[in-house]
PDB file of C-alpha atoms in Angstrom:
ATOM      1  CA  MET A 253      51.460 -22.429  56.255  1.00 61.00           C
ATOM      2  CA  LYS A 254      49.434 -19.693  57.621  1.00 58.00           C
ATOM      3  CA  LYS A 255      50.931 -17.117  54.879  1.00 59.00           C
ATOM      4  CA  VAL A 256      49.857 -19.490  52.213  1.00 54.00           C
ATOM      5  CA  ILE A 257      46.365 -19.936  53.473  1.00 58.00           C
ATOM      6  CA  ARG A 258      46.047 -16.034  53.928  1.00 59.00           C
ATOM      7  CA  PHE A 259      47.314 -15.813  50.442  1.00 51.00           C
ATOM      8  CA  VAL A 260      44.839 -18.086  49.234  1.00 49.00           C
ATOM      9  CA  LEU A 261      41.876 -16.378  51.041  1.00 49.00           C
ATOM     10  CA  ASP A 262      42.941 -13.085  49.743  1.00 51.00           C
ATOM     11  CA  ILE A 263      42.908 -14.260  46.259  1.00 60.00           C
ATOM     12  CA  LEU A 264      39.481 -16.125  46.710  1.00 52.00           C
ATOM     13  CA  LEU A 265      38.384 -12.438  48.039  1.00 51.00           C
ATOM     14  CA  ILE A 266      39.751 -10.677  45.118  1.00 56.00           C
ATOM     15  CA  ALA A 267      37.917 -12.963  42.808  1.00 49.00           C
ATOM     16  CA  CYS A 268      34.656 -12.710  44.564  1.00 52.00           C
ATOM     17  CA  ILE A 269      34.789  -8.913  44.340  1.00 53.00           C
ATOM     18  CA  VAL A 270      35.570  -9.099  40.701  1.00 47.00           C
ATOM     19  CA  MET A 271      32.625 -11.459  39.957  1.00 52.00           C
ATOM     20  CA  SER A 272      30.346  -9.306  42.138  1.00 49.00           C
ATOM     21  CA  VAL A 273      31.410  -6.112  40.061  1.00 44.00           C
ATOM     22  CA  PHE A 274      31.076  -8.057  36.791  1.00 42.00           C
ATOM     23  CA  PHE A 275      27.297  -9.219  37.660  1.00 43.00           C
ATOM     24  CA  GLY A 276      26.507  -5.838  39.121  1.00 44.00           C
ATOM     25  CA  TYR A 277      27.565  -4.176  35.999  1.00 36.00           C
ATOM     26  CA  LYS A 278      25.438  -6.907  33.613  1.00 40.00           C
ATOM     27  CA  VAL A 279      22.467  -6.360  35.990  1.00 43.00           C
ATOM     28  CA  TYR A 280      22.810  -2.555  35.654  1.00 38.00           C
ATOM     29  CA  GLN A 281      23.335  -2.641  31.937  1.00 47.00           C
ATOM     30  CA  ARG A 282      20.080  -4.567  31.698  1.00 48.00           C
ATOM     31  CA  TYR A 283      18.344  -2.406  33.791  1.00 48.00           C
ATOM     32  CA  ARG A 284      19.683   0.743  31.530  1.00 54.00           C
ATOM     33  CA  GLU A 285      18.584  -1.105  28.230  1.00 56.00           C
ATOM     34  CA  ASP A 286      15.023  -1.828  29.450  1.00 58.00           C
ATOM     35  CA  ARG A 287      14.564   1.809  30.649  1.00 65.00           C
ATOM     36  CA  ASN A 288      15.880   2.905  27.225  1.00 61.00           C
ATOM     37  CA  ASN A 289      13.539   0.630  25.565  1.00 66.00           C
ATOM     38  CA  LYS A 290      10.792   1.693  27.491  1.00 71.00           C
ATOM     39  CA  GLU A 291      11.256   5.371  26.837  1.00 77.00           C
ATOM     40  CA  THR A 292      12.073   4.809  22.992  1.00 78.00           C
ATOM     41  CA  TYR A 293       8.410   3.029  22.607  1.00 88.00           C
ATOM     42  CA  GLN A 294       6.448   5.408  24.835  1.00 84.00           C
ATOM     43  CA  LYS A 295       7.897   8.356  22.365  1.00 86.00           C
ATOM     44  CA  ILE A 296       6.935   6.096  19.627  1.00 88.00           C
ATOM     45  CA  GLN A 297       3.676   5.417  20.854  1.00 87.00           C
ATOM     46  CA  THR A 298       2.631   9.198  20.895  1.00 89.00           C
ATOM     47  CA  TYR A 299       2.409   8.814  17.099  1.00 84.00           C
ATOM     48  CA  ALA A 300      -0.276   6.181  17.544  1.00 85.00           C
ATOM     49  CA  LYS A 301      -2.605   8.003  20.378  1.00 81.00           C
ATOM     50  CA  LYS A 302      -5.667   8.143  17.886  1.00 79.00           C
ATOM     51  CA  ASP A 303      -4.755   8.077  14.584  1.00 87.00           C
ATOM     52  CA  ILE A 304      -1.478   6.606  13.466  1.00 94.00           C
ATOM     53  CA  ASP A 305       0.895   8.739  11.773  1.00 94.00           C
ATOM     54  CA  TRP A 306       2.329   6.496   9.335  1.00 96.00           C
ATOM     55  CA  ASN A 307       4.314   9.264   7.694  1.00 95.00           C
ATOM     56  CA  LYS A 308       5.992  10.216  10.801  1.00 95.00           C
ATOM     57  CA  LEU A 309       6.880   6.771  11.880  1.00 96.00           C
ATOM     58  CA  ARG A 310       8.145   5.951   7.973  1.00 96.00           C
ATOM     59  CA  LYS A 311      10.659   8.955   8.743  1.00 96.00           C
ATOM     60  CA  ILE A 312      11.779   7.283  11.706  1.00 96.00           C
ATOM     61  CA  ASN A 313      11.958   3.986  10.283  1.00 97.00           C
ATOM     62  CA  PRO A 314      10.933   3.147   6.620  1.00 97.00           C
ATOM     63  CA  ASP A 315      10.936  -0.650   7.769  1.00 98.00           C
ATOM     64  CA  ILE A 316       7.365  -0.096   9.460  1.00 98.00           C
ATOM     65  CA  VAL A 317       4.753  -2.478   8.158  1.00 98.00           C
ATOM     66  CA  GLY A 318       2.195  -2.253  10.673  1.00 97.00           C
ATOM     67  CA  TRP A 319       1.011  -1.711  14.657  1.00 97.00           C
ATOM     68  CA  ILE A 320      -0.002  -4.091  17.083  1.00 97.00           C
ATOM     69  CA  LYS A 321      -2.234  -3.489  19.749  1.00 95.00           C
ATOM     70  CA  ILE A 322      -3.900  -6.033  22.575  1.00 93.00           C
ATOM     71  CA  LYS A 323      -6.313  -4.476  25.000  1.00 88.00           C
ATOM     72  CA  ASP A 324      -5.183  -4.539  28.624  1.00 86.00           C
ATOM     73  CA  THR A 325      -1.768  -5.698  27.938  1.00 89.00           C
ATOM     74  CA  LYS A 326       1.474  -3.599  27.267  1.00 88.00           C
ATOM     75  CA  ILE A 327       1.475  -4.745  23.560  1.00 94.00           C
ATOM     76  CA  ASN A 328       1.043  -1.526  21.845  1.00 95.00           C
ATOM     77  CA  TYR A 329       4.129  -1.557  19.256  1.00 96.00           C
ATOM     78  CA  PRO A 330       5.167  -0.816  15.766  1.00 97.00           C
ATOM     79  CA  VAL A 331       5.774  -3.874  13.552  1.00 98.00           C
ATOM     80  CA  VAL A 332       8.945  -3.804  11.236  1.00 98.00           C
ATOM     81  CA  LYS A 333      10.355  -6.162   8.503  1.00 98.00           C
ATOM     82  CA  GLY A 334      14.091  -6.544   8.295  1.00 97.00           C
ATOM     83  CA  LYS A 335      16.229  -8.163   5.599  1.00 97.00           C
ATOM     84  CA  THR A 336      16.487 -11.006   7.697  1.00 97.00           C
ATOM     85  CA  ASN A 337      14.933 -12.370  11.038  1.00 95.00           C
ATOM     86  CA  ARG A 338      18.089 -11.218  12.850  1.00 96.00           C
ATOM     87  CA  THR A 339      17.833  -7.524  11.581  1.00 97.00           C
ATOM     88  CA  TYR A 340      15.641  -6.320  14.498  1.00 97.00           C
ATOM     89  CA  LEU A 341      16.220  -9.291  17.215  1.00 96.00           C
ATOM     90  CA  HIS A 342      18.385  -6.646  19.281  1.00 94.00           C
ATOM     91  CA  THR A 343      17.848  -3.189  17.179  1.00 95.00           C
ATOM     92  CA  ASP A 344      15.030  -0.989  18.424  1.00 95.00           C
ATOM     93  CA  PHE A 345      12.783   1.049  16.068  1.00 95.00           C
ATOM     94  CA  ASN A 346      15.337   4.040  16.126  1.00 94.00           C
ATOM     95  CA  LYS A 347      17.928   1.493  14.663  1.00 94.00           C
ATOM     96  CA  LYS A 348      20.228   1.471  17.673  1.00 92.00           C
ATOM     97  CA  TYR A 349      21.080  -1.616  19.837  1.00 92.00           C
ATOM     98  CA  ASN A 350      18.896  -2.743  22.557  1.00 90.00           C
ATOM     99  CA  TYR A 351      18.264  -6.386  23.755  1.00 90.00           C
ATOM    100  CA  GLY A 352      14.440  -5.795  23.726  1.00 91.00           C
ATOM    101  CA  GLY A 353      14.788  -5.257  19.889  1.00 94.00           C
ATOM    102  CA  CYS A 354      11.490  -4.491  17.910  1.00 96.00           C
ATOM    103  CA  ILE A 355       8.428  -6.428  17.059  1.00 97.00           C
ATOM    104  CA  PHE A 356       9.021  -7.891  13.671  1.00 98.00           C
ATOM    105  CA  LEU A 357       7.445  -9.520  10.608  1.00 98.00           C
ATOM    106  CA  ASP A 358       9.156 -12.619   9.110  1.00 97.00           C
ATOM    107  CA  TYR A 359      11.541 -11.710   6.503  1.00 97.00           C
ATOM    108  CA  HIS A 360       9.779 -14.500   4.006  1.00 96.00           C
ATOM    109  CA  ASP A 361       6.592 -12.496   4.378  1.00 97.00           C
ATOM    110  CA  HIS A 362       5.662  -9.435   2.098  1.00 97.00           C
ATOM    111  CA  LYS A 363       5.624  -6.124   3.889  1.00 96.00           C
ATOM    112  CA  ASP A 364       2.159  -5.740   2.600  1.00 96.00           C
ATOM    113  CA  LEU A 365       0.248  -8.009   5.030  1.00 96.00           C
ATOM    114  CA  ASN A 366      -2.676  -8.169   2.643  1.00 93.00           C
ATOM    115  CA  LYS A 367      -0.677 -10.227   0.419  1.00 95.00           C
ATOM    116  CA  ASN A 368       0.508 -12.877   2.723  1.00 96.00           C
ATOM    117  CA  GLN A 369      -1.380 -16.316   3.185  1.00 97.00           C
ATOM    118  CA  HIS A 370       0.543 -16.703   6.714  1.00 97.00           C
ATOM    119  CA  SER A 371       1.791 -13.491   8.474  1.00 98.00           C
ATOM    120  CA  ILE A 372       4.398 -14.710  11.222  1.00 98.00           C
ATOM    121  CA  ILE A 373       5.367 -11.868  13.713  1.00 98.00           C
ATOM    122  CA  TYR A 374       7.951 -12.235  16.454  1.00 97.00           C
ATOM    123  CA  GLY A 375       8.818 -10.326  19.498  1.00 96.00           C
ATOM    124  CA  HIS A 376      10.908 -11.060  22.741  1.00 94.00           C
ATOM    125  CA  HIS A 377       9.308 -12.075  26.068  1.00 93.00           C
ATOM    126  CA  MET A 378      10.914  -9.476  28.255  1.00 90.00           C
ATOM    127  CA  LYS A 379      11.073 -10.325  31.982  1.00 85.00           C
ATOM    128  CA  ASN A 380       9.926  -6.720  32.730  1.00 87.00           C
ATOM    129  CA  GLY A 381       6.643  -7.582  31.009  1.00 87.00           C
ATOM    130  CA  THR A 382       7.350  -5.487  27.754  1.00 90.00           C
ATOM    131  CA  MET A 383       7.454  -6.416  24.335  1.00 92.00           C
ATOM    132  CA  PHE A 384       5.421  -9.856  23.751  1.00 95.00           C
ATOM    133  CA  ALA A 385       5.651 -11.240  27.276  1.00 93.00           C
ATOM    134  CA  LYS A 386       1.928 -10.803  27.756  1.00 93.00           C
ATOM    135  CA  LEU A 387       1.301 -12.778  24.760  1.00 95.00           C
ATOM    136  CA  LEU A 388       1.374 -15.920  27.163  1.00 94.00           C
ATOM    137  CA  LYS A 389      -1.856 -14.683  28.878  1.00 93.00           C
ATOM    138  CA  PHE A 390      -3.825 -16.016  25.597  1.00 94.00           C
ATOM    139  CA  ARG A 391      -2.923 -19.739  26.765  1.00 94.00           C
ATOM    140  CA  GLU A 392      -5.241 -18.750  29.823  1.00 93.00           C
ATOM    141  CA  GLU A 393      -9.005 -19.503  29.469  1.00 90.00           C
ATOM    142  CA  SER A 394     -10.059 -16.838  31.823  1.00 89.00           C
ATOM    143  CA  PHE A 395      -8.033 -14.139  29.794  1.00 91.00           C
ATOM    144  CA  LEU A 396      -9.000 -15.445  26.170  1.00 88.00           C
ATOM    145  CA  LYS A 397     -12.730 -15.184  27.103  1.00 83.00           C
ATOM    146  CA  LYS A 398     -12.516 -11.370  27.824  1.00 83.00           C
ATOM    147  CA  HIS A 399      -9.402 -10.651  25.306  1.00 80.00           C
ATOM    148  CA  HIS A 400      -9.728 -12.869  22.296  1.00 80.00           C
ATOM    149  CA  VAL A 401      -9.282 -10.099  19.703  1.00 89.00           C
ATOM    150  CA  ILE A 402      -5.834  -8.948  18.646  1.00 95.00           C
ATOM    151  CA  ILE A 403      -5.954  -5.118  16.826  1.00 96.00           C
ATOM    152  CA  LEU A 404      -3.339  -5.430  13.715  1.00 97.00           C
ATOM    153  CA  TYR A 405      -3.182  -1.805  11.962  1.00 96.00           C
ATOM    154  CA  THR A 406      -1.618  -1.431   8.432  1.00 96.00           C
ATOM    155  CA  PRO A 407      -1.566   1.900   6.467  1.00 94.00           C
ATOM    156  CA  LYS A 408      -4.126   0.274   4.360  1.00 92.00           C
ATOM    157  CA  LYS A 409      -6.702  -1.187   6.989  1.00 93.00           C
ATOM    158  CA  THR A 410      -7.434  -2.005  10.474  1.00 95.00           C
ATOM    159  CA  MET A 411      -7.746  -5.754  11.337  1.00 95.00           C
ATOM    160  CA  HIS A 412      -9.520  -7.195  14.354  1.00 96.00           C
ATOM    161  CA  LEU A 413      -7.990 -10.668  14.671  1.00 96.00           C
ATOM    162  CA  LYS A 414      -9.833 -13.457  16.441  1.00 94.00           C
ATOM    163  CA  VAL A 415      -7.654 -16.033  18.326  1.00 95.00           C
ATOM    164  CA  ILE A 416      -8.101 -19.391  17.096  1.00 94.00           C
ATOM    165  CA  SER A 417      -5.094 -21.275  19.016  1.00 95.00           C
ATOM    166  CA  ALA A 418      -2.603 -20.706  21.691  1.00 96.00           C
ATOM    167  CA  TYR A 419       0.024 -23.146  22.984  1.00 96.00           C
ATOM    168  CA  ALA A 420       3.821 -23.651  24.138  1.00 95.00           C
ATOM    169  CA  VAL A 421       5.992 -25.992  22.089  1.00 94.00           C
ATOM    170  CA  LYS A 422       9.813 -26.424  21.182  1.00 91.00           C
ATOM    171  CA  ALA A 423      10.800 -23.858  18.870  1.00 88.00           C
ATOM    172  CA  GLN A 424       9.466 -24.401  15.455  1.00 81.00           C
ATOM    173  CA  ASP A 425      12.183 -23.883  12.710  1.00 75.00           C
ATOM    174  CA  GLN A 426       9.896 -23.862   9.785  1.00 81.00           C
ATOM    175  CA  MET A 427       6.142 -22.634   9.603  1.00 91.00           C
ATOM    176  CA  PRO A 428       4.642 -22.388   6.153  1.00 94.00           C
ATOM    177  CA  ILE A 429       4.280 -18.958   4.715  1.00 94.00           C
ATOM    178  CA  THR A 430       2.358 -20.077   1.931  1.00 95.00           C
ATOM    179  CA  PHE A 431      -0.151 -23.009   1.007  1.00 94.00           C
ATOM    180  CA  ALA A 432      -0.167 -25.227  -2.134  1.00 93.00           C
ATOM    181  CA  ASN A 433      -3.828 -25.116  -2.175  1.00 93.00           C
ATOM    182  CA  GLU A 434      -7.009 -24.820   0.099  1.00 92.00           C
ATOM    183  CA  MET A 435      -6.802 -28.258   1.436  1.00 93.00           C
ATOM    184  CA  GLN A 436      -3.156 -27.823   2.923  1.00 94.00           C
ATOM    185  CA  LYS A 437      -4.296 -24.631   4.595  1.00 93.00           C
ATOM    186  CA  LYS A 438      -7.046 -26.585   6.158  1.00 92.00           C
ATOM    187  CA  GLU A 439      -4.985 -29.234   7.343  1.00 94.00           C
ATOM    188  CA  TYR A 440      -2.639 -26.685   8.821  1.00 95.00           C
ATOM    189  CA  ILE A 441      -5.418 -25.019  10.486  1.00 94.00           C
ATOM    190  CA  THR A 442      -6.814 -28.224  11.982  1.00 93.00           C
ATOM    191  CA  LYS A 443      -3.171 -29.314  13.399  1.00 94.00           C
ATOM    192  CA  ILE A 444      -2.744 -25.972  15.091  1.00 94.00           C
ATOM    193  CA  ARG A 445      -6.090 -25.960  16.867  1.00 93.00           C
ATOM    194  CA  ARG A 446      -5.617 -29.403  18.015  1.00 93.00           C
ATOM    195  CA  MET A 447      -2.669 -27.911  19.959  1.00 94.00           C
ATOM    196  CA  SER A 448      -4.375 -25.140  21.642  1.00 94.00           C
ATOM    197  CA  GLU A 449      -4.278 -25.276  25.256  1.00 93.00           C
ATOM    198  CA  PRO A 450      -7.450 -23.367  25.794  1.00 91.00           C
ATOM    199  CA  SER A 451     -10.557 -24.474  23.945  1.00 86.00           C
ATOM    200  CA  ILE A 452     -11.683 -22.080  21.293  1.00 86.00           C
ATOM    201  CA  LYS A 453     -14.681 -22.302  19.245  1.00 82.00           C
ATOM    202  CA  LEU A 454     -14.396 -21.417  15.475  1.00 77.00           C
ATOM    203  CA  ASP A 455     -17.245 -20.771  12.770  1.00 75.00           C
ATOM    204  CA  ASP A 456     -17.024 -22.753   9.943  1.00 67.00           C
ATOM    205  CA  LYS A 457     -16.152 -20.337   7.184  1.00 73.00           C
ATOM    206  CA  LYS A 458     -13.440 -19.992   4.871  1.00 79.00           C
ATOM    207  CA  ILE A 459     -10.202 -18.455   6.057  1.00 87.00           C
ATOM    208  CA  ASP A 460      -8.291 -16.256   3.800  1.00 90.00           C
ATOM    209  CA  ARG A 461      -5.047 -15.497   5.879  1.00 95.00           C
ATOM    210  CA  ILE A 462      -3.683 -16.845   9.135  1.00 96.00           C
ATOM    211  CA  TYR A 463      -1.529 -14.567  11.507  1.00 98.00           C
ATOM    212  CA  THR A 464       0.832 -16.035  13.865  1.00 98.00           C
ATOM    213  CA  PHE A 465       2.329 -14.170  16.896  1.00 98.00           C
ATOM    214  CA  VAL A 466       5.759 -15.810  18.467  1.00 97.00           C
ATOM    215  CA  THR A 467       7.658 -15.197  21.479  1.00 96.00           C
ATOM    216  CA  CYS A 468       9.893 -17.164  24.119  1.00 93.00           C
ATOM    217  CA  SER A 469       8.572 -19.282  26.916  1.00 90.00           C
ATOM    218  CA  TYR A 470      10.559 -20.265  29.982  1.00 85.00           C
ATOM    219  CA  GLU A 471       8.831 -23.445  30.904  1.00 83.00           C
ATOM    220  CA  ARG A 472      11.317 -25.497  29.135  1.00 81.00           C
ATOM    221  CA  ASP A 473      14.603 -24.778  27.135  1.00 83.00           C
ATOM    222  CA  ASP A 474      13.970 -23.318  23.660  1.00 85.00           C
ATOM    223  CA  ASN A 475      10.056 -23.198  24.202  1.00 91.00           C
ATOM    224  CA  ARG A 476       8.068 -20.668  22.276  1.00 95.00           C
ATOM    225  CA  THR A 477       4.536 -19.518  22.672  1.00 96.00           C
ATOM    226  CA  TYR A 478       2.269 -19.491  19.551  1.00 97.00           C
ATOM    227  CA  VAL A 479      -0.779 -17.668  19.146  1.00 97.00           C
ATOM    228  CA  HIS A 480      -2.601 -17.952  15.827  1.00 96.00           C
ATOM    229  CA  ALA A 481      -5.338 -15.518  14.829  1.00 96.00           C
ATOM    230  CA  VAL A 482      -7.688 -14.899  11.787  1.00 95.00           C
ATOM    231  CA  GLU A 483      -9.833 -11.975  10.733  1.00 93.00           C
ATOM    232  CA  GLU A 484     -13.134 -11.635  12.167  1.00 84.00           C
TER     233      GLU A 484
END
């Protein structure tokens, strides 16, 4: 009987060691990916310190369509557009595998953001605070009062976008890319403004384009944070 018990205990010990090694490797793998992701974008950011060098960035990745920057956050990244919304989900700007992937434009949108009625831009919410993690700050009234502007650069222009709504809900499978008419667009704007967690004033003027930024939220399963903005 003692031999059986000892055998069972030995098996359990071995199983515990194997599991510890496995999870330890997973933790190390994620740490290494986070480090590589950080180093990749630190190098890319040298091409956008003052003026963005679009030619150099295109040589690295011709899928670049813009650059996003938000003051007092780590959000300072190139924006790409893939053939599908999975292309850059876990592929970095150098087109190498990385869990953090890229900040990317919805593949239904035109690569020239000026031609879109509604540009939708996605990014991961990384637990180390990189990529679109700080997007959640826009749901805080205190943060929004000081940082209501998102800067979006394209090869043609620089846009200062005013946030008009920020909230978290279950992932929306379909968001309109185009609107049949001005009334439909106004109805959509009214809808997203009602959903906003912080109260945001909006001037009564015609809105040509809507820009939506999306990342994961961890309050509930399959939750997303949505930040909607328009040109100032």
